[in-house]
Amino acid sequence: MEPENRISNKALTVWKINGLISCSITWIISIAVLVLTIVFNWTYWVFGAWIIISIIQPYLTIFLIPSVKWKRWRYEVRDTEIDIQSGIFVIKRTLIPMIRVQHVETKQGPLLRKYDLASVEISTAATLHVIPALDLAEADELRHYISRMASVEEEDV
Amino acid sequence: MSEPKRLHPVAVLLNIIKSVKELVIPFLLVVVIPGKNEGIPGWVQPLVIAIIVLLLIINAFLRWLRFTYSIQDGEFRIESGVLIRKKRYIKFDRIHSIDISEGIIQRIFRLVKLNIETAGGAQADAVLSAIRKSEAERINAFISQEKSNNTNNPLDKDKDQVWGNEDAAKSSSVFNQTLPQLFVMAATSGAVGVFISGGIAFISQFDEIIPFKRIFKGYEDFIGMGTIVLTVLALVALLVVYVLATLSMVIKYASFTVIKTDEEIVISRGLLEKRQLTIPIHKVQGIRIMENLIRKPLGLATVYIEYAGGSMDDKESLSIMLFPLIKKKHLHKKLLGILPVYQTTMEMTSIPKRALSRFVLRKVLYIIPIIGALVWFGRPWGFLSLLLLPLAVFWAYMQYKDAGWGIEGNLLQLSSRFFSKQTLIMQRSRIQSITYKKSWFQNRKELATISASIKSGVNSQVGMVVDVEEKDCRLIKSWYLPKKAVDSQ
């Protein structure tokens, strides 16, 4: 009963790089704390706490979360509705009828561009749903398909 | 009708007031908080204030001078702006309602404020803050007439008669809030809390100016009279604030009437500040019934309309009260006269018994650390905080009891409770998306959290029920999905 399409394999790489970036910030803070500890004779447990965080965070944000998230992420665009499944510890399933879709966009940040990926943003009158990291061609095709299927009248918000 | 016109000069005053309102907080930060600064001569502060005030007045005057409105080629045109010239042209068929209201200042000068609302809430609408009543009625009539020529968008003819015509209003009025009811509503509302916290914030701002220490120096014997007197005084002060808050609510919602025409709901209210809101019925997305802690046991509720429109500038237009206070048993009949599409008597499915333990657990997990901290730091009185535990369990039970969902025809109803019970009733064709989530723990118990989003104001309103049977979630999902694209209409 799960939606059938997965997002791009390369999404995993992108998420891992994102994790690496956020970890490096933590590491910089750790080093700063270490320096301050030595200069101002602080107690060492503050630094200890940062060290523990610096070890746990990479495991979570680089190894565990991206892979779980990627395994969970599925989507399917049928002719009457869009069905999205996401989540890490909480499985989240969203249904958007085609007639509710107001417009579709594809977006690309620098990281996604490097890997030839794009995210697809689907807006209804009240909500915004994002399918992250699809292959560029696939994203474009999806955008065309959805905007062709979605024929929304102005009146029927 | 076509040559550009200015607003009434009173608009200058309104501009000043608006700017002052916006500047209150920065002003406090600059002037009040620093108090007496050493090293700065005493004449600097008054001079700075004088310059600010002068700039305000000049700016307000220039804004009035530059603001013109006109009606040309089926468009309502506004040109404004002092440094940056803005032109806003609104096509008549984009206008979906025209509201006329009167603030205190407008009433003194026998003027009205005209609000032109367009579809789509993100951009601000046209506001003429001070024009003559006759002028407002002329604009209204003109636009209505122009629009009614356009068969696509018929506008009722009697709308402009509604305003200022008491007899017409009486005959077609479908809901009136009587004064005693209003008092009950104001007395049971949560506005008191807002009032008190506002008062406290205000006093703390002036903490440095008001020499409390000096005032109380002479009253040391008075303090010595003991805690009982002080407690009584505090209670009296609270009572006074409560009465004031209640009165201000009553004044705000006095003479509350709802009038229904073919296409629109017109809500008017206010004693000192008259307001009128026009809501096109086809823009209504759903209704929200709120029952707060005090009102629920009394069988009373407040009903709001969720509608796609309103503007960010006007917070009032984002959450619209349809019935400030109504007995729940009368709700069905009253609503039938206004929005017959919405049923309030549908069969509710409550959430399964095995969800109760999860509700209790969630609350207890939050409360244990709090109790722990209070016991640890507040011995021996901290042990009193153990009383929070049964309270938390009771609260969880109430939340469990009031959660539920219902489907009848094209309507979905989701009820949940935080402090107040919220019931959101939505039409299928108005629900933008449905989501259901299950955590690992919920999955084990075959429960899930369901939520549905509708558009409301410029954002969205979400109805959510936690720990529904997973089977029921699938049921709601299959009810929601369109069989064919046709049944959307």
mmCIF file with all atom_site columns, C-alpha atoms in Angstrom, chain B residues 192-257:
data_model
loop_
_atom_site.group_PDB
_atom_site.id
_atom_site.type_symbol
_atom_site.label_atom_id
_atom_site.label_alt_id
_atom_site.label_comp_id
_atom_site.label_asym_id
_atom_site.label_entity_id
_atom_site.label_seq_id
_atom_site.pdbx_PDB_ins_code
_atom_site.Cartn_x
_atom_site.Cartn_y
_atom_site.Cartn_z
_atom_site.occupancy
_atom_site.B_iso_or_equiv
_atom_site.pdbx_formal_charge
_atom_site.auth_seq_id
_atom_site.auth_comp_id
_atom_site.auth_asym_id
_atom_site.auth_atom_id
_atom_site.pdbx_PDB_model_num
ATOM 1  C CA . VAL B 1 192 ? -9.390  38.797 31.298 1.00 0.00 ? 192 VAL B CA 1
ATOM 2  C CA . GLY B 1 193 ? -6.063  37.028 31.183 1.00 0.00 ? 193 GLY B CA 1
ATOM 3  C CA . VAL B 1 194 ? -4.975  39.157 28.260 1.00 0.00 ? 194 VAL B CA 1
ATOM 4  C CA . PHE B 1 195 ? -6.067  42.247 30.142 1.00 0.00 ? 195 PHE B CA 1
ATOM 5  C CA . ILE B 1 196 ? -4.156  41.323 33.291 1.00 0.00 ? 196 ILE B CA 1
ATOM 6  C CA . SER B 1 197 ? -0.962  40.395 31.492 1.00 0.00 ? 197 SER B CA 1
ATOM 7  C CA . GLY B 1 198 ? -1.229  43.602 29.482 1.00 0.00 ? 198 GLY B CA 1
ATOM 8  C CA . GLY B 1 199 ? -1.615  45.604 32.677 1.00 0.00 ? 199 GLY B CA 1
ATOM 9  C CA . ILE B 1 200 ? 1.381   43.906 34.276 1.00 0.00 ? 200 ILE B CA 1
ATOM 10 C CA . ALA B 1 201 ? 3.518   44.517 31.199 1.00 0.00 ? 201 ALA B CA 1
ATOM 11 C CA . PHE B 1 202 ? 2.428   48.130 31.150 1.00 0.00 ? 202 PHE B CA 1
ATOM 12 C CA . ILE B 1 203 ? 3.211   48.724 34.821 1.00 0.00 ? 203 ILE B CA 1
ATOM 13 C CA . SER B 1 204 ? 6.599   47.045 34.535 1.00 0.00 ? 204 SER B CA 1
ATOM 14 C CA . GLN B 1 205 ? 7.409   49.438 31.688 1.00 0.00 ? 205 GLN B CA 1
ATOM 15 C CA . PHE B 1 206 ? 6.901   52.382 34.029 1.00 0.00 ? 206 PHE B CA 1
ATOM 16 C CA . ASP B 1 207 ? 8.610   50.684 36.912 1.00 0.00 ? 207 ASP B CA 1
ATOM 17 C CA . GLU B 1 208 ? 11.515  53.088 36.794 1.00 0.00 ? 208 GLU B CA 1
ATOM 18 C CA . ILE B 1 209 ? 9.430   56.225 36.580 1.00 0.00 ? 209 ILE B CA 1
ATOM 19 C CA . ILE B 1 210 ? 6.955   55.487 39.316 1.00 0.00 ? 210 ILE B CA 1
ATOM 20 C CA . PRO B 1 211 ? 8.876   55.680 42.587 1.00 0.00 ? 211 PRO B CA 1
ATOM 21 C CA . PHE B 1 212 ? 7.214   52.665 44.170 1.00 0.00 ? 212 PHE B CA 1
ATOM 22 C CA . LYS B 1 213 ? 9.807   52.610 46.930 1.00 0.00 ? 213 LYS B CA 1
ATOM 23 C CA . ARG B 1 214 ? 9.052   56.175 47.909 1.00 0.00 ? 214 ARG B CA 1
ATOM 24 C CA . ILE B 1 215 ? 5.345   55.629 47.742 1.00 0.00 ? 215 ILE B CA 1
ATOM 25 C CA . PHE B 1 216 ? 5.526   52.599 49.955 1.00 0.00 ? 216 PHE B CA 1
ATOM 26 C CA . LYS B 1 217 ? 7.973   54.144 52.422 1.00 0.00 ? 217 LYS B CA 1
ATOM 27 C CA . GLY B 1 218 ? 5.168   56.027 54.088 1.00 0.00 ? 218 GLY B CA 1
ATOM 28 C CA . TYR B 1 219 ? 3.077   52.921 54.129 1.00 0.00 ? 219 TYR B CA 1
ATOM 29 C CA . GLU B 1 220 ? 5.351   50.615 55.984 1.00 0.00 ? 220 GLU B CA 1
ATOM 30 C CA . ASP B 1 221 ? 2.878   50.260 58.828 1.00 0.00 ? 221 ASP B CA 1
ATOM 31 C CA . PHE B 1 222 ? 0.347   49.495 56.167 1.00 0.00 ? 222 PHE B CA 1
ATOM 32 C CA . ILE B 1 223 ? 2.485   46.643 54.858 1.00 0.00 ? 223 ILE B CA 1
ATOM 33 C CA . GLY B 1 224 ? 2.849   45.565 58.447 1.00 0.00 ? 224 GLY B CA 1
ATOM 34 C CA . MET B 1 225 ? -0.880  45.017 58.621 1.00 0.00 ? 225 MET B CA 1
ATOM 35 C CA . GLY B 1 226 ? -0.069  41.687 57.183 1.00 0.00 ? 226 GLY B CA 1
ATOM 36 C CA . THR B 1 227 ? -0.641  39.498 54.249 1.00 0.00 ? 227 THR B CA 1
ATOM 37 C CA . ILE B 1 228 ? -4.392  39.208 54.698 1.00 0.00 ? 228 ILE B CA 1
ATOM 38 C CA . VAL B 1 229 ? -5.032  42.836 53.847 1.00 0.00 ? 229 VAL B CA 1
ATOM 39 C CA . LEU B 1 230 ? -2.699  42.638 50.868 1.00 0.00 ? 230 LEU B CA 1
ATOM 40 C CA . THR B 1 231 ? -4.391  39.502 49.624 1.00 0.00 ? 231 THR B CA 1
ATOM 41 C CA . VAL B 1 232 ? -7.780  41.169 49.875 1.00 0.00 ? 232 VAL B CA 1
ATOM 42 C CA . LEU B 1 233 ? -6.424  44.192 48.007 1.00 0.00 ? 233 LEU B CA 1
ATOM 43 C CA . ALA B 1 234 ? -4.976  42.002 45.296 1.00 0.00 ? 234 ALA B CA 1
ATOM 44 C CA . LEU B 1 235 ? -8.301  40.204 44.926 1.00 0.00 ? 235 LEU B CA 1
ATOM 45 C CA . VAL B 1 236 ? -10.152 43.509 44.702 1.00 0.00 ? 236 VAL B CA 1
ATOM 46 C CA . ALA B 1 237 ? -7.692  44.689 42.042 1.00 0.00 ? 237 ALA B CA 1
ATOM 47 C CA . LEU B 1 238 ? -8.237  41.472 40.096 1.00 0.00 ? 238 LEU B CA 1
ATOM 48 C CA . LEU B 1 239 ? -11.983 41.895 40.348 1.00 0.00 ? 239 LEU B CA 1
ATOM 49 C CA . VAL B 1 240 ? -11.756 45.451 39.046 1.00 0.00 ? 240 VAL B CA 1
ATOM 50 C CA . VAL B 1 241 ? -9.637  44.324 36.095 1.00 0.00 ? 241 VAL B CA 1
ATOM 51 C CA . TYR B 1 242 ? -12.088 41.502 35.442 1.00 0.00 ? 242 TYR B CA 1
ATOM 52 C CA . VAL B 1 243 ? -15.038 43.889 35.371 1.00 0.00 ? 243 VAL B CA 1
ATOM 53 C CA . LEU B 1 244 ? -13.167 46.287 33.089 1.00 0.00 ? 244 LEU B CA 1
ATOM 54 C CA . ALA B 1 245 ? -12.212 43.501 30.702 1.00 0.00 ? 245 ALA B CA 1
ATOM 55 C CA . THR B 1 246 ? -15.790 42.270 30.637 1.00 0.00 ? 246 THR B CA 1
ATOM 56 C CA . LEU B 1 247 ? -17.130 45.745 29.935 1.00 0.00 ? 247 LEU B CA 1
ATOM 57 C CA . SER B 1 248 ? -14.651 46.352 27.131 1.00 0.00 ? 248 SER B CA 1
ATOM 58 C CA . MET B 1 249 ? -15.732 43.095 25.494 1.00 0.00 ? 249 MET B CA 1
ATOM 59 C CA . VAL B 1 250 ? -19.389 44.047 25.826 1.00 0.00 ? 250 VAL B CA 1
ATOM 60 C CA . ILE B 1 251 ? -18.720 47.426 24.213 1.00 0.00 ? 251 ILE B CA 1
ATOM 61 C CA . LYS B 1 252 ? -16.820 45.764 21.415 1.00 0.00 ? 252 LYS B CA 1
ATOM 62 C CA . TYR B 1 253 ? -19.517 43.229 20.575 1.00 0.00 ? 253 TYR B CA 1
ATOM 63 C CA . ALA B 1 254 ? -22.628 45.235 21.455 1.00 0.00 ? 254 ALA B CA 1
ATOM 64 C CA . SER B 1 255 ? -25.566 45.098 19.062 1.00 0.00 ? 255 SER B CA 1
ATOM 65 C CA . PHE B 1 256 ? -24.141 42.037 17.363 1.00 0.00 ? 256 PHE B CA 1
ATOM 66 C CA . THR B 1 257 ? -26.288 41.049 14.387 1.00 0.00 ? 257 THR B CA 1
#
